[in-house]
Amino acid sequence: MFECQSVKLDESPDFGGFVKVISNDMTIYGIVFNICTMSEDITRKPVAFGLTEEELRRQQPQIFELMHTYFKVLIIGYKKEGYRGILPPRPAKIHSFVYDCEREDLIDISKDLNFLKNILNGQTGIEEELVASVIRNLSKVVLEKDCYMITVGKELIRLLKNDFDRFLTIKRMCKI
């Protein structure tokens, strides 16, 4: 897992979106699972002024200089001579740039379902929602959506064989 800061306030990849970092002669892939906007100073909480964003920008422009948008990324694999759905041998370098994945990246990722186990065994607190979001996102880029959804459904049944309620929750969220 790694944490990123958006260059612009309130601009981040979507929840469940796929991102990549090119670092150490490889491309590291991950899934966005936590997005927040907060003050640079963690001891200061935002205060509700009861103003629209435009009014606040006019009256208190410094607020927007002190706030930043952050997002966390769950690492799911890397590419060095081909995609591998396992943790990379080295973490990304600090200050590496994070990019949205391209369609070709998503197709590679969709062929290796190891990311499902990584998410389900994670400590995000929102594993079911994240799995469903990821499945919905990948189903938009695969060539044979119905076949892919069946394959994903079978893998989820295998991974959640002792937790049918959890499987049903995910199934409902992504309509498998």
PDB file of C-alpha atoms in Angstrom:
ATOM      1  CA  MET A   1       0.000   0.000   0.000  1.00  0.00           C
ATOM      2  CA  PHE A   2       1.116   3.548  -0.570  1.00  0.00           C
ATOM      3  CA  GLU A   3      -0.360   7.002  -0.078  1.00  0.00           C
ATOM      4  CA  CYS A   4      -0.421   9.752  -2.686  1.00  0.00           C
ATOM      5  CA  GLN A   5      -1.122  13.450  -2.747  1.00  0.00           C
ATOM      6  CA  SER A   6      -3.067  14.896  -5.660  1.00  0.00           C
ATOM      7  CA  VAL A   7      -1.446  17.833  -7.401  1.00  0.00           C
ATOM      8  CA  LYS A   8      -4.780  19.675  -7.415  1.00  0.00           C
ATOM      9  CA  LEU A   9      -7.289  19.934  -4.588  1.00  0.00           C
ATOM     10  CA  ASP A  10     -10.267  17.561  -4.913  1.00  0.00           C
ATOM     11  CA  GLU A  11      -8.815  15.864  -7.996  1.00  0.00           C
ATOM     12  CA  SER A  12      -7.999  12.221  -7.506  1.00  0.00           C
ATOM     13  CA  PRO A  13      -8.642   8.927  -9.239  1.00  0.00           C
ATOM     14  CA  ASP A  14     -12.025   7.358  -8.489  1.00  0.00           C
ATOM     15  CA  PHE A  15     -12.603   4.885  -5.666  1.00  0.00           C
ATOM     16  CA  GLY A  16     -11.840   1.440  -7.111  1.00  0.00           C
ATOM     17  CA  GLY A  17      -9.886   3.019  -9.959  1.00  0.00           C
ATOM     18  CA  PHE A  18      -6.670   1.477 -11.223  1.00  0.00           C
ATOM     19  CA  VAL A  19      -3.461   3.482 -11.096  1.00  0.00           C
ATOM     20  CA  LYS A  20       0.169   2.853 -11.928  1.00  0.00           C
ATOM     21  CA  VAL A  21       3.567   4.146 -10.880  1.00  0.00           C
ATOM     22  CA  ILE A  22       6.629   3.766 -13.073  1.00  0.00           C
ATOM     23  CA  SER A  23       9.602   3.294 -10.758  1.00  0.00           C
ATOM     24  CA  ASN A  24      12.708   1.120 -10.394  1.00  0.00           C
ATOM     25  CA  ASP A  25      12.522  -0.136 -14.012  1.00  0.00           C
ATOM     26  CA  MET A  26       9.027  -1.533 -13.528  1.00  0.00           C
ATOM     27  CA  THR A  27       5.422  -0.436 -13.472  1.00  0.00           C
ATOM     28  CA  ILE A  28       3.591  -0.947 -10.180  1.00  0.00           C
ATOM     29  CA  TYR A  29      -0.207  -1.282 -10.294  1.00  0.00           C
ATOM     30  CA  GLY A  30      -2.714  -0.555  -7.573  1.00  0.00           C
ATOM     31  CA  ILE A  31      -6.322   0.182  -6.725  1.00  0.00           C
ATOM     32  CA  VAL A  32      -7.493   3.431  -5.126  1.00  0.00           C
ATOM     33  CA  PHE A  33      -9.424   2.718  -1.931  1.00  0.00           C
ATOM     34  CA  ASN A  34      -9.368   5.784   0.297  1.00  0.00           C
ATOM     35  CA  ILE A  35      -9.737   9.402  -0.781  1.00  0.00           C
ATOM     36  CA  CYS A  36      -9.779  12.366   1.571  1.00  0.00           C
ATOM     37  CA  THR A  37      -9.188  16.096   1.561  1.00  0.00           C
ATOM     38  CA  MET A  38      -7.651  17.529   4.695  1.00  0.00           C
ATOM     39  CA  SER A  39      -5.410  20.210   6.113  1.00  0.00           C
ATOM     40  CA  GLU A  40      -1.625  20.080   5.907  1.00  0.00           C
ATOM     41  CA  ASP A  41      -1.699  20.455   9.675  1.00  0.00           C
ATOM     42  CA  ILE A  42      -3.380  17.289  10.958  1.00  0.00           C
ATOM     43  CA  THR A  43      -4.207  18.991  14.257  1.00  0.00           C
ATOM     44  CA  ARG A  44      -6.528  21.449  12.476  1.00  0.00           C
ATOM     45  CA  LYS A  45      -9.952  20.342  11.316  1.00  0.00           C
ATOM     46  CA  PRO A  46     -11.938  22.103   8.599  1.00  0.00           C
ATOM     47  CA  VAL A  47     -14.597  24.483   9.892  1.00  0.00           C
ATOM     48  CA  ALA A  48     -18.016  24.875   8.265  1.00  0.00           C
ATOM     49  CA  PHE A  49     -18.460  28.530   7.307  1.00  0.00           C
ATOM     50  CA  GLY A  50     -21.896  28.130   5.721  1.00  0.00           C
ATOM     51  CA  LEU A  51     -20.632  29.599   2.443  1.00  0.00           C
ATOM     52  CA  THR A  52     -20.621  28.277  -1.092  1.00  0.00           C
ATOM     53  CA  GLU A  53     -17.262  27.232  -2.480  1.00  0.00           C
ATOM     54  CA  GLU A  54     -17.132  30.404  -4.608  1.00  0.00           C
ATOM     55  CA  GLU A  55     -17.873  32.631  -1.585  1.00  0.00           C
ATOM     56  CA  LEU A  56     -15.302  30.793   0.486  1.00  0.00           C
ATOM     57  CA  ARG A  57     -12.667  31.196  -2.252  1.00  0.00           C
ATOM     58  CA  ARG A  58     -13.318  34.958  -2.303  1.00  0.00           C
ATOM     59  CA  GLN A  59     -13.426  35.468   1.467  1.00  0.00           C
ATOM     60  CA  GLN A  60     -10.921  32.859   2.672  1.00  0.00           C
ATOM     61  CA  PRO A  61      -8.613  31.962  -0.270  1.00  0.00           C
ATOM     62  CA  GLN A  62      -5.846  30.796   2.061  1.00  0.00           C
ATOM     63  CA  ILE A  63      -7.963  27.812   3.102  1.00  0.00           C
ATOM     64  CA  PHE A  64      -7.512  26.248  -0.319  1.00  0.00           C
ATOM     65  CA  GLU A  65      -3.744  26.627  -0.082  1.00  0.00           C
ATOM     66  CA  LEU A  66      -3.692  24.750   3.229  1.00  0.00           C
ATOM     67  CA  MET A  67      -5.859  21.817   2.097  1.00  0.00           C
ATOM     68  CA  HIS A  68      -4.706  18.800   0.078  1.00  0.00           C
ATOM     69  CA  THR A  69      -6.372  15.734  -1.403  1.00  0.00           C
ATOM     70  CA  TYR A  70      -4.810  12.377  -0.569  1.00  0.00           C
ATOM     71  CA  PHE A  71      -5.599   8.854  -1.687  1.00  0.00           C
ATOM     72  CA  LYS A  72      -4.383   5.416  -0.676  1.00  0.00           C
ATOM     73  CA  VAL A  73      -3.520   2.693  -3.133  1.00  0.00           C
ATOM     74  CA  LEU A  74      -3.558  -1.065  -2.540  1.00  0.00           C
ATOM     75  CA  ILE A  75      -0.745  -2.612  -4.591  1.00  0.00           C
ATOM     76  CA  ILE A  76      -1.961  -5.548  -6.702  1.00  0.00           C
ATOM     77  CA  GLY A  77       0.897  -6.310  -9.071  1.00  0.00           C
ATOM     78  CA  TYR A  78       3.670  -5.070 -11.277  1.00  0.00           C
ATOM     79  CA  LYS A  79       4.980  -5.317 -14.810  1.00  0.00           C
ATOM     80  CA  LYS A  80       8.542  -6.077 -15.763  1.00  0.00           C
ATOM     81  CA  GLU A  81       8.644  -8.203 -18.892  1.00  0.00           C
ATOM     82  CA  GLY A  82       4.934  -8.917 -18.480  1.00  0.00           C
ATOM     83  CA  TYR A  83       2.276  -8.377 -15.812  1.00  0.00           C
ATOM     84  CA  ARG A  84       2.475 -10.341 -12.544  1.00  0.00           C
ATOM     85  CA  GLY A  85      -0.352 -10.207 -10.008  1.00  0.00           C
ATOM     86  CA  ILE A  86       1.951 -10.256  -6.988  1.00  0.00           C
ATOM     87  CA  LEU A  87       3.693  -7.607  -4.903  1.00  0.00           C
ATOM     88  CA  PRO A  88       6.683  -5.996  -6.603  1.00  0.00           C
ATOM     89  CA  PRO A  89      10.193  -6.806  -5.358  1.00  0.00           C
ATOM     90  CA  ARG A  90      10.732  -3.144  -4.397  1.00  0.00           C
ATOM     91  CA  PRO A  91       8.367  -0.308  -3.487  1.00  0.00           C
ATOM     92  CA  ALA A  92       7.905   2.712  -5.697  1.00  0.00           C
ATOM     93  CA  LYS A  93      10.361   5.518  -5.149  1.00  0.00           C
ATOM     94  CA  ILE A  94       9.108   8.427  -3.108  1.00  0.00           C
ATOM     95  CA  HIS A  95       7.843  11.326  -5.243  1.00  0.00           C
ATOM     96  CA  SER A  96       7.069   9.017  -8.165  1.00  0.00           C
ATOM     97  CA  PHE A  97       4.187  10.148 -10.337  1.00  0.00           C
ATOM     98  CA  VAL A  98       0.913   8.218 -10.271  1.00  0.00           C
ATOM     99  CA  TYR A  99      -1.109   7.792 -13.458  1.00  0.00           C
ATOM    100  CA  ASP A 100      -4.489   6.323 -14.305  1.00  0.00           C
ATOM    101  CA  CYS A 101      -4.135   2.920 -15.947  1.00  0.00           C
ATOM    102  CA  GLU A 102      -4.758   2.672 -19.668  1.00  0.00           C
ATOM    103  CA  ARG A 103      -7.105   0.157 -21.267  1.00  0.00           C
ATOM    104  CA  GLU A 104      -4.202  -2.183 -22.149  1.00  0.00           C
ATOM    105  CA  ASP A 105      -3.085  -2.194 -18.507  1.00  0.00           C
ATOM    106  CA  LEU A 106      -6.603  -3.078 -17.355  1.00  0.00           C
ATOM    107  CA  ILE A 107      -6.859  -5.932 -19.839  1.00  0.00           C
ATOM    108  CA  ASP A 108      -3.572  -7.367 -18.491  1.00  0.00           C
ATOM    109  CA  ILE A 109      -4.804  -7.013 -14.909  1.00  0.00           C
ATOM    110  CA  SER A 110      -8.160  -8.628 -15.729  1.00  0.00           C
ATOM    111  CA  LYS A 111      -6.393 -11.848 -16.784  1.00  0.00           C
ATOM    112  CA  ASP A 112      -4.929 -12.424 -13.303  1.00  0.00           C
ATOM    113  CA  LEU A 113      -7.500 -12.509 -10.496  1.00  0.00           C
ATOM    114  CA  ASN A 114      -4.979 -12.514  -7.623  1.00  0.00           C
ATOM    115  CA  PHE A 115      -6.086  -8.968  -6.828  1.00  0.00           C
ATOM    116  CA  LEU A 116      -9.393 -10.338  -5.498  1.00  0.00           C
ATOM    117  CA  LYS A 117      -7.625 -12.235  -2.722  1.00  0.00           C
ATOM    118  CA  ASN A 118      -5.438  -9.211  -1.938  1.00  0.00           C
ATOM    119  CA  ILE A 119      -8.490  -7.000  -1.531  1.00  0.00           C
ATOM    120  CA  LEU A 120     -10.546  -9.530   0.441  1.00  0.00           C
ATOM    121  CA  ASN A 121      -7.665 -10.139   2.861  1.00  0.00           C
ATOM    122  CA  GLY A 122      -6.948  -6.424   3.214  1.00  0.00           C
ATOM    123  CA  GLN A 123      -7.520  -4.167   6.154  1.00  0.00           C
ATOM    124  CA  THR A 124      -9.310  -1.355   4.346  1.00  0.00           C
ATOM    125  CA  GLY A 125     -12.613  -1.879   6.158  1.00  0.00           C
ATOM    126  CA  ILE A 126     -14.438  -1.614   2.838  1.00  0.00           C
ATOM    127  CA  GLU A 127     -13.325  -4.793   1.107  1.00  0.00           C
ATOM    128  CA  GLU A 128     -16.716  -5.785  -0.350  1.00  0.00           C
ATOM    129  CA  GLU A 129     -17.366  -2.342  -1.837  1.00  0.00           C
ATOM    130  CA  LEU A 130     -13.858  -2.236  -3.264  1.00  0.00           C
ATOM    131  CA  VAL A 131     -14.132  -5.685  -4.870  1.00  0.00           C
ATOM    132  CA  ALA A 132     -17.472  -4.770  -6.447  1.00  0.00           C
ATOM    133  CA  SER A 133     -16.138  -1.461  -7.768  1.00  0.00           C
ATOM    134  CA  VAL A 134     -13.070  -3.122  -9.260  1.00  0.00           C
ATOM    135  CA  ILE A 135     -15.153  -5.833 -10.938  1.00  0.00           C
ATOM    136  CA  ARG A 136     -17.493  -3.243 -12.428  1.00  0.00           C
ATOM    137  CA  ASN A 137     -14.523  -1.223 -13.715  1.00  0.00           C
ATOM    138  CA  LEU A 138     -12.802  -4.214 -15.311  1.00  0.00           C
ATOM    139  CA  SER A 139     -16.022  -5.538 -16.838  1.00  0.00           C
ATOM    140  CA  LYS A 140     -16.151  -2.349 -18.935  1.00  0.00           C
ATOM    141  CA  VAL A 141     -12.867  -3.130 -20.715  1.00  0.00           C
ATOM    142  CA  VAL A 142     -12.834  -6.905 -21.212  1.00  0.00           C
ATOM    143  CA  LEU A 143     -13.900  -8.214 -24.601  1.00  0.00           C
ATOM    144  CA  GLU A 144     -16.329 -10.872 -23.374  1.00  0.00           C
ATOM    145  CA  LYS A 145     -18.056  -9.341 -20.365  1.00  0.00           C
ATOM    146  CA  ASP A 146     -20.418 -12.266 -19.623  1.00  0.00           C
ATOM    147  CA  CYS A 147     -17.597 -14.813 -19.712  1.00  0.00           C
ATOM    148  CA  TYR A 148     -15.443 -12.582 -17.518  1.00  0.00           C
ATOM    149  CA  MET A 149     -18.202 -12.098 -14.952  1.00  0.00           C
ATOM    150  CA  ILE A 150     -18.716 -15.872 -14.726  1.00  0.00           C
ATOM    151  CA  THR A 151     -14.977 -16.407 -14.213  1.00  0.00           C
ATOM    152  CA  VAL A 152     -14.864 -13.713 -11.519  1.00  0.00           C
ATOM    153  CA  GLY A 153     -17.970 -15.151  -9.855  1.00  0.00           C
ATOM    154  CA  LYS A 154     -16.378 -18.610  -9.687  1.00  0.00           C
ATOM    155  CA  GLU A 155     -13.193 -17.168  -8.208  1.00  0.00           C
ATOM    156  CA  LEU A 156     -15.172 -15.269  -5.572  1.00  0.00           C
ATOM    157  CA  ILE A 157     -17.087 -18.436  -4.665  1.00  0.00           C
ATOM    158  CA  ARG A 158     -13.751 -20.242  -4.241  1.00  0.00           C
ATOM    159  CA  LEU A 159     -12.274 -17.452  -2.108  1.00  0.00           C
ATOM    160  CA  LEU A 160     -15.426 -16.963  -0.025  1.00  0.00           C
ATOM    161  CA  LYS A 161     -16.532 -20.592   0.257  1.00  0.00           C
ATOM    162  CA  ASN A 162     -16.931 -20.204   4.018  1.00  0.00           C
ATOM    163  CA  ASP A 163     -18.618 -16.809   3.864  1.00  0.00           C
ATOM    164  CA  PHE A 164     -21.608 -17.019   1.532  1.00  0.00           C
ATOM    165  CA  ASP A 165     -23.185 -13.835   2.929  1.00  0.00           C
ATOM    166  CA  ARG A 166     -20.105 -11.880   1.936  1.00  0.00           C
ATOM    167  CA  PHE A 167     -20.225 -13.389  -1.559  1.00  0.00           C
ATOM    168  CA  LEU A 168     -23.899 -12.434  -1.908  1.00  0.00           C
ATOM    169  CA  THR A 169     -23.148  -8.875  -0.810  1.00  0.00           C
ATOM    170  CA  ILE A 170     -20.492  -8.500  -3.512  1.00  0.00           C
ATOM    171  CA  LYS A 171     -22.700 -10.237  -6.070  1.00  0.00           C
ATOM    172  CA  ARG A 172     -25.529  -7.781  -5.445  1.00  0.00           C
ATOM    173  CA  MET A 173     -23.198  -4.792  -5.716  1.00  0.00           C
ATOM    174  CA  CYS A 174     -21.773  -5.823  -9.075  1.00  0.00           C
ATOM    175  CA  LYS A 175     -24.681  -7.893 -10.399  1.00  0.00           C
ATOM    176  CA  ILE A 176     -22.758 -11.114 -11.112  1.00  0.00           C
TER     177      ILE A 176
END
